[in-house]
Amino acid sequence: MKNSINAAYRESTGHGTLFLPLHVCSFKEEYDHFFVSHHWHEEIEILFFEEGGFFLERNMLPEEIAEGDIVFLGRSVLHQITGKALPSLHHAVIFDLDMLKFDRYDMAQASVIAPLWNGECLLPARIGRGDAGYGQILAAFTAILSAWEGRKAGWYLRVKAELLLILSVLEENALLVHTGRAEPAEDGYQMKEIKRVLKYIEEHYKEKITLAQLAGEVGMNEQYFCRFFRRMTGKTPITYLNDYRIGHAAEALLQSDARIVEICYESGFENVSYFIKKFKEAKGMTPKEYRGKA
């Protein structure tokens, strides 16, 4: 079953709850390459790419991810993930850093937790097989997956303990970067502007969206905005919007019994023929064929 749009959709609803500020998920793809469009969140995300290669864009900078890599995404990092091989399998642990804070301000909070929160300490981009601490971190990550899946008594304490263990291993191996100064929450003016546009698409994709509306979100004229958007994302605004809508439609085809025409309109398309055409361009098959592969 495809999960390509789940993560993107969750950005508007948050990960976990105030009482349980944590979400753990796995994504296995056998028929369609994994894809989640540009998004960000305030939570920290740790990913383990178990099978298949991937491409990652981090603040619009591309990276190639190898099988076995563990990737760390800090707060407010804009990212996009694309699978490049089938089958593929990867896992994500997404958590609010507040869940690791202590009522008593101790050495751990002063030296690691608080600096991570305010940007004075940065997580490594990724570690791979053979890197210092890799085995310990992978074991802790695997324990988190197991605890989340089993939900036995004490599972949440186990997750917190393993997350703290991961941070301790990073610190022991000098993999945490202590900058000594707070980094800005947004990576420059252009990153702030593109995030604003992507957030608008995420919140309004079911509605009619014009190029003028998107350009107006960041106070640009349409011509300049199109150049700006393409430079930042590699796509035109309309292509990005269509791809985002197709992602939601693909998930709805697999997760619901709604008619294709209903999914078309619910995903923001106003014309069924256009929807089918764009879906086939993106997925290589019609919506009906795509649903039949589930």
CSV table of C-alpha atoms in Angstrom, one decimal:
chain,number,residue,atom,x,y,z
A,1,MET,CA,0.0,0.0,0.0
A,2,LYS,CA,1.3,3.4,-1.0
A,3,ASN,CA,2.2,5.9,1.7
A,4,SER,CA,3.7,8.6,-0.5
A,5,ILE,CA,1.4,11.4,0.7
A,6,ASN,CA,0.9,10.5,4.3
A,7,ALA,CA,3.8,12.4,5.6
A,8,ALA,CA,3.1,15.5,3.7
A,9,TYR,CA,-0.5,15.6,4.8
A,10,ARG,CA,0.5,15.2,8.4
A,11,GLU,CA,2.4,18.4,8.4
A,12,SER,CA,-0.8,20.4,8.8
A,13,THR,CA,-2.0,18.2,11.6
A,14,GLY,CA,1.2,17.8,13.6
A,15,HIS,CA,3.0,14.7,14.7
A,16,GLY,CA,1.5,13.1,17.8
A,17,THR,CA,-0.3,15.1,20.5
A,18,LEU,CA,0.6,17.3,23.4
A,19,PHE,CA,0.5,14.3,25.7
A,20,LEU,CA,2.3,12.1,23.1
A,21,PRO,CA,4.6,14.4,21.0
A,22,LEU,CA,6.0,11.6,18.9
A,23,HIS,CA,5.2,9.7,15.7
A,24,VAL,CA,6.9,6.7,14.2
A,25,CYS,CA,6.1,5.4,10.7
A,26,SER,CA,7.5,3.0,8.1
A,27,PHE,CA,7.1,3.3,4.3
A,28,LYS,CA,7.4,0.2,2.1
A,29,GLU,CA,7.0,0.7,-1.7
A,30,GLU,CA,6.8,-2.1,-4.2
A,31,TYR,CA,4.9,-0.6,-7.2
A,32,ASP,CA,5.5,3.1,-7.1
A,33,HIS,CA,8.5,5.2,-6.1
A,34,PHE,CA,8.2,6.9,-2.8
A,35,PHE,CA,7.7,10.6,-3.0
A,36,VAL,CA,6.9,13.3,-0.4
A,37,SER,CA,7.0,16.9,-1.6
A,38,HIS,CA,8.8,19.8,0.1
A,39,HIS,CA,7.6,20.3,3.7
A,40,TRP,CA,8.9,21.1,7.1
A,41,HIS,CA,7.9,20.9,10.7
A,42,GLU,CA,9.1,22.0,14.1
A,43,GLU,CA,9.8,18.5,15.3
A,44,ILE,CA,13.1,16.7,14.8
A,45,GLU,CA,13.1,13.8,12.4
A,46,ILE,CA,15.4,10.8,12.3
A,47,LEU,CA,15.2,8.5,9.2
A,48,PHE,CA,16.7,5.1,8.5
A,49,PHE,CA,16.8,4.1,4.9
A,50,GLU,CA,16.8,0.3,5.1
A,51,GLU,CA,16.3,-0.7,1.5
A,52,GLY,CA,16.6,1.1,-1.8
A,53,GLY,CA,18.3,4.3,-2.7
A,54,PHE,CA,16.8,7.8,-2.3
A,55,PHE,CA,17.2,11.4,-3.2
A,56,LEU,CA,16.8,14.0,-0.4
A,57,GLU,CA,16.6,17.7,-0.8
A,58,ARG,CA,17.5,19.6,2.4
A,59,ASN,CA,16.8,23.3,2.2
A,60,MET,CA,16.8,22.9,-1.5
A,61,LEU,CA,20.3,21.3,-1.6
A,62,PRO,CA,20.2,17.8,-3.2
A,63,GLU,CA,21.8,14.7,-1.6
A,64,GLU,CA,21.9,11.1,-2.6
A,65,ILE,CA,21.0,8.7,0.2
A,66,ALA,CA,22.5,5.2,0.2
A,67,GLU,CA,20.9,2.1,1.6
A,68,GLY,CA,21.6,1.9,5.3
A,69,ASP,CA,22.1,5.6,5.8
A,70,ILE,CA,20.6,7.3,8.9
A,71,VAL,CA,19.5,10.9,8.3
A,72,PHE,CA,18.9,13.7,10.8
A,73,LEU,CA,16.6,16.6,10.1
A,74,GLY,CA,16.6,19.4,12.5
A,75,ARG,CA,13.7,21.8,13.3
A,76,SER,CA,12.2,23.8,10.4
A,77,VAL,CA,14.4,22.1,7.8
A,78,LEU,CA,12.6,22.2,4.4
A,79,HIS,CA,13.0,18.7,2.8
A,80,GLN,CA,11.7,16.5,0.1
A,81,ILE,CA,12.3,12.8,-0.4
A,82,THR,CA,12.2,10.8,-3.6
A,83,GLY,CA,12.8,7.0,-4.0
A,84,LYS,CA,14.9,5.9,-6.9
A,85,ALA,CA,14.6,2.1,-6.6
A,86,LEU,CA,12.0,-0.6,-6.0
A,87,PRO,CA,11.3,-2.1,-3.7
A,88,SER,CA,12.2,0.5,-1.0
A,89,LEU,CA,11.8,0.6,2.7
A,90,HIS,CA,12.5,3.4,5.2
A,91,HIS,CA,11.4,4.4,8.6
A,92,ALA,CA,11.0,7.8,10.4
A,93,VAL,CA,10.9,8.8,14.0
A,94,ILE,CA,9.5,12.3,14.4
A,95,PHE,CA,9.5,13.9,17.9
A,96,ASP,CA,9.1,17.2,19.6
A,97,LEU,CA,12.4,18.0,21.4
A,98,ASP,CA,10.3,19.1,24.4
A,99,MET,CA,9.7,15.5,25.3
A,100,LEU,CA,13.3,15.1,26.2
A,101,LYS,CA,13.5,18.1,28.5
A,102,PHE,CA,13.6,17.8,32.3
A,103,ASP,CA,11.9,19.6,35.1
A,104,ARG,CA,15.2,20.0,36.7
A,105,TYR,CA,17.7,21.9,34.6
A,106,ASP,CA,20.6,19.5,34.6
A,107,MET,CA,23.9,19.0,32.7
A,108,ALA,CA,22.2,17.1,29.8
A,109,GLN,CA,19.7,19.9,29.3
A,110,ALA,CA,22.3,22.6,29.5
A,111,SER,CA,24.8,21.0,27.2
A,112,VAL,CA,22.7,19.3,24.6
A,113,ILE,CA,18.9,19.6,24.8
A,114,ALA,CA,18.6,23.4,25.2
A,115,PRO,CA,21.4,24.1,22.6
A,116,LEU,CA,19.6,21.8,20.1
A,117,TRP,CA,16.4,23.7,20.8
A,118,ASN,CA,17.8,27.2,20.2
A,119,GLY,CA,20.1,26.3,17.4
A,120,GLU,CA,23.4,26.5,19.2
A,121,CYS,CA,23.9,22.8,18.6
A,122,LEU,CA,23.2,21.1,15.3
A,123,LEU,CA,22.6,17.5,14.4
A,124,PRO,CA,24.8,15.8,11.9
A,125,ALA,CA,23.3,15.6,8.4
A,126,ARG,CA,23.6,11.8,8.2
A,127,ILE,CA,25.8,8.9,9.1
A,128,GLY,CA,26.4,5.7,7.2
A,129,ARG,CA,27.7,2.2,7.7
A,130,GLY,CA,31.2,2.4,9.0
A,131,ASP,CA,30.9,5.8,10.6
A,132,ALA,CA,31.5,6.3,14.3
A,133,GLY,CA,28.6,5.4,16.5
A,134,TYR,CA,26.5,4.0,13.6
A,135,GLY,CA,25.9,0.5,15.1
A,136,GLN,CA,24.8,2.0,18.5
A,137,ILE,CA,22.5,4.5,16.9
A,138,LEU,CA,20.9,1.9,14.5
A,139,ALA,CA,20.3,-0.4,17.5
A,140,ALA,CA,18.6,2.4,19.4
A,141,PHE,CA,16.5,3.4,16.4
A,142,THR,CA,15.5,-0.3,15.9
A,143,ALA,CA,14.5,-0.5,19.6
A,144,ILE,CA,12.3,2.6,19.1
A,145,LEU,CA,10.5,1.0,16.1
A,146,SER,CA,10.0,-2.2,18.2
A,147,ALA,CA,8.7,-0.3,21.2
A,148,TRP,CA,6.3,1.8,19.1
A,149,GLU,CA,4.9,-1.3,17.3
A,150,GLY,CA,4.4,-3.4,20.5
A,151,ARG,CA,3.2,-0.6,22.8
A,152,LYS,CA,3.8,-2.8,25.8
A,153,ALA,CA,3.9,-1.4,29.4
A,154,GLY,CA,6.8,1.1,29.6
A,155,TRP,CA,7.2,1.5,25.8
A,156,TYR,CA,7.1,5.3,26.0
A,157,LEU,CA,9.9,5.4,28.6
A,158,ARG,CA,11.9,3.1,26.4
A,159,VAL,CA,11.5,5.4,23.4
A,160,LYS,CA,12.6,8.4,25.5
A,161,ALA,CA,15.6,6.5,26.8
A,162,GLU,CA,16.6,5.4,23.3
A,163,LEU,CA,16.4,9.0,21.9
A,164,LEU,CA,18.6,10.2,24.8
A,165,LEU,CA,21.0,7.3,24.0
A,166,ILE,CA,21.2,8.4,20.4
A,167,LEU,CA,22.0,12.0,21.4
A,168,SER,CA,24.6,10.7,23.9
A,169,VAL,CA,26.3,8.6,21.1
A,170,LEU,CA,26.3,11.6,18.8
A,171,GLU,CA,27.9,13.7,21.6
A,172,GLU,CA,30.5,11.0,22.5
A,173,ASN,CA,31.6,10.8,18.9
A,174,ALA,CA,31.8,14.5,18.4
A,175,LEU,CA,29.0,14.4,15.8
A,176,LEU,CA,26.9,17.2,17.3
A,177,VAL,CA,28.1,20.5,16.1
A,178,HIS,CA,28.3,23.1,18.8
A,179,THR,CA,28.2,26.5,17.0
A,180,GLY,CA,28.1,28.6,20.2
A,181,ARG,CA,25.5,30.9,18.6
A,182,ALA,CA,21.8,30.6,17.9
A,183,GLU,CA,21.1,29.9,14.2
A,184,PRO,CA,18.1,31.6,12.6
A,185,ALA,CA,14.9,29.5,12.5
A,186,GLU,CA,14.6,30.3,8.8
A,187,ASP,CA,17.5,29.8,6.4
A,188,GLY,CA,17.5,33.2,4.9
A,189,TYR,CA,14.8,35.4,3.2
A,190,GLN,CA,14.3,33.2,0.1
A,191,MET,CA,13.8,30.0,2.3
A,192,LYS,CA,11.2,31.9,4.4
A,193,GLU,CA,9.4,33.0,1.3
A,194,ILE,CA,9.2,29.6,-0.4
A,195,LYS,CA,8.0,28.0,2.8
A,196,ARG,CA,5.2,30.5,2.9
A,197,VAL,CA,4.1,29.6,-0.6
A,198,LEU,CA,4.3,25.8,0.0
A,199,LYS,CA,2.4,26.2,3.2
A,200,TYR,CA,-0.3,28.1,1.3
A,201,ILE,CA,-0.5,25.2,-1.2
A,202,GLU,CA,-0.7,22.6,1.6
A,203,GLU,CA,-3.6,24.4,3.3
A,204,HIS,CA,-5.6,25.4,0.1
A,205,TYR,CA,-4.9,22.7,-2.5
A,206,LYS,CA,-8.5,21.6,-2.5
A,207,GLU,CA,-9.6,25.1,-3.6
A,208,LYS,CA,-9.0,27.0,-6.8
A,209,ILE,CA,-5.5,28.5,-6.7
A,210,THR,CA,-4.3,31.0,-9.3
A,211,LEU,CA,-0.8,32.0,-10.1
A,212,ALA,CA,-1.6,35.5,-9.0
A,213,GLN,CA,-2.7,34.2,-5.5
A,214,LEU,CA,0.6,32.3,-5.1
A,215,ALA,CA,2.7,35.3,-6.2
A,216,GLY,CA,0.7,37.6,-3.9
A,217,GLU,CA,1.6,35.5,-0.9
A,218,VAL,CA,5.1,36.7,-1.2
A,219,GLY,CA,4.5,40.1,-2.8
A,220,MET,CA,6.0,39.3,-6.2
A,221,ASN,CA,4.7,39.8,-9.7
A,222,GLU,CA,3.8,36.7,-11.5
A,223,GLN,CA,6.7,36.6,-13.9
A,224,TYR,CA,9.4,37.1,-11.2
A,225,PHE,CA,7.6,34.6,-8.9
A,226,CYS,CA,7.6,31.9,-11.6
A,227,ARG,CA,11.4,32.2,-12.0
A,228,PHE,CA,11.9,32.3,-8.2
A,229,PHE,CA,9.7,29.3,-7.6
A,230,ARG,CA,11.4,27.2,-10.3
A,231,ARG,CA,14.9,28.2,-9.1
A,232,MET,CA,13.9,27.1,-5.6
A,233,THR,CA,12.0,23.9,-6.3
A,234,GLY,CA,13.0,22.8,-9.8
A,235,LYS,CA,9.3,23.0,-10.9
A,236,THR,CA,6.9,25.6,-12.1
A,237,PRO,CA,4.3,26.6,-9.6
A,238,ILE,CA,1.5,24.9,-11.5
A,239,THR,CA,3.5,21.7,-12.0
A,240,TYR,CA,4.2,21.6,-8.3
A,241,LEU,CA,0.5,22.2,-7.4
A,242,ASN,CA,-0.6,19.5,-9.8
A,243,ASP,CA,1.9,17.0,-8.4
A,244,TYR,CA,0.8,17.8,-4.8
A,245,ARG,CA,-2.8,17.2,-5.7
A,246,ILE,CA,-2.0,14.0,-7.6
A,247,GLY,CA,-0.2,12.8,-4.5
A,248,HIS,CA,-3.3,13.2,-2.4
A,249,ALA,CA,-5.5,11.7,-5.1
A,250,ALA,CA,-3.2,8.6,-5.3
A,251,GLU,CA,-3.5,8.1,-1.6
A,252,ALA,CA,-7.3,8.5,-1.7
A,253,LEU,CA,-7.5,5.9,-4.4
A,254,LEU,CA,-5.8,3.4,-2.2
A,255,GLN,CA,-7.3,4.3,1.1
A,256,SER,CA,-10.9,4.9,0.2
A,257,ASP,CA,-13.7,3.5,-1.9
A,258,ALA,CA,-14.7,7.0,-3.2
A,259,ARG,CA,-15.5,7.3,-6.9
A,260,ILE,CA,-12.8,8.7,-9.1
A,261,VAL,CA,-14.8,11.7,-9.9
A,262,GLU,CA,-15.2,12.5,-6.2
A,263,ILE,CA,-11.5,12.1,-5.6
A,264,CYS,CA,-10.8,14.4,-8.6
A,265,TYR,CA,-12.8,17.3,-7.1
A,266,GLU,CA,-11.7,16.6,-3.5
A,267,SER,CA,-8.1,16.8,-4.6
A,268,GLY,CA,-8.6,20.3,-6.1
A,269,PHE,CA,-9.0,19.4,-9.8
A,270,GLU,CA,-12.0,21.0,-11.6
A,271,ASN,CA,-12.0,18.8,-14.7
A,272,VAL,CA,-12.0,15.0,-14.7
A,273,SER,CA,-10.4,14.6,-18.1
A,274,TYR,CA,-7.6,16.9,-17.1
A,275,PHE,CA,-7.2,15.1,-13.8
A,276,ILE,CA,-6.9,11.7,-15.5
A,277,LYS,CA,-4.4,13.1,-18.0
A,278,LYS,CA,-2.2,14.6,-15.3
A,279,PHE,CA,-2.5,11.5,-13.2
A,280,LYS,CA,-1.3,9.3,-16.0
A,281,GLU,CA,1.6,11.6,-16.8
A,282,ALA,CA,2.7,11.4,-13.1
A,283,LYS,CA,2.0,7.8,-12.4
A,284,GLY,CA,2.2,6.1,-15.8
A,285,MET,CA,-1.3,4.8,-15.5
A,286,THR,CA,-4.9,5.9,-15.1
A,287,PRO,CA,-6.4,6.4,-11.7
A,288,LYS,CA,-8.5,3.2,-12.2
A,289,GLU,CA,-5.4,1.2,-13.1
A,290,TYR,CA,-3.6,2.6,-10.1
A,291,ARG,CA,-6.3,1.6,-7.7
A,292,GLY,CA,-6.4,-1.9,-9.3
A,293,LYS,CA,-2.7,-2.4,-8.3
A,294,ALA,CA,-3.4,-2.0,-4.6
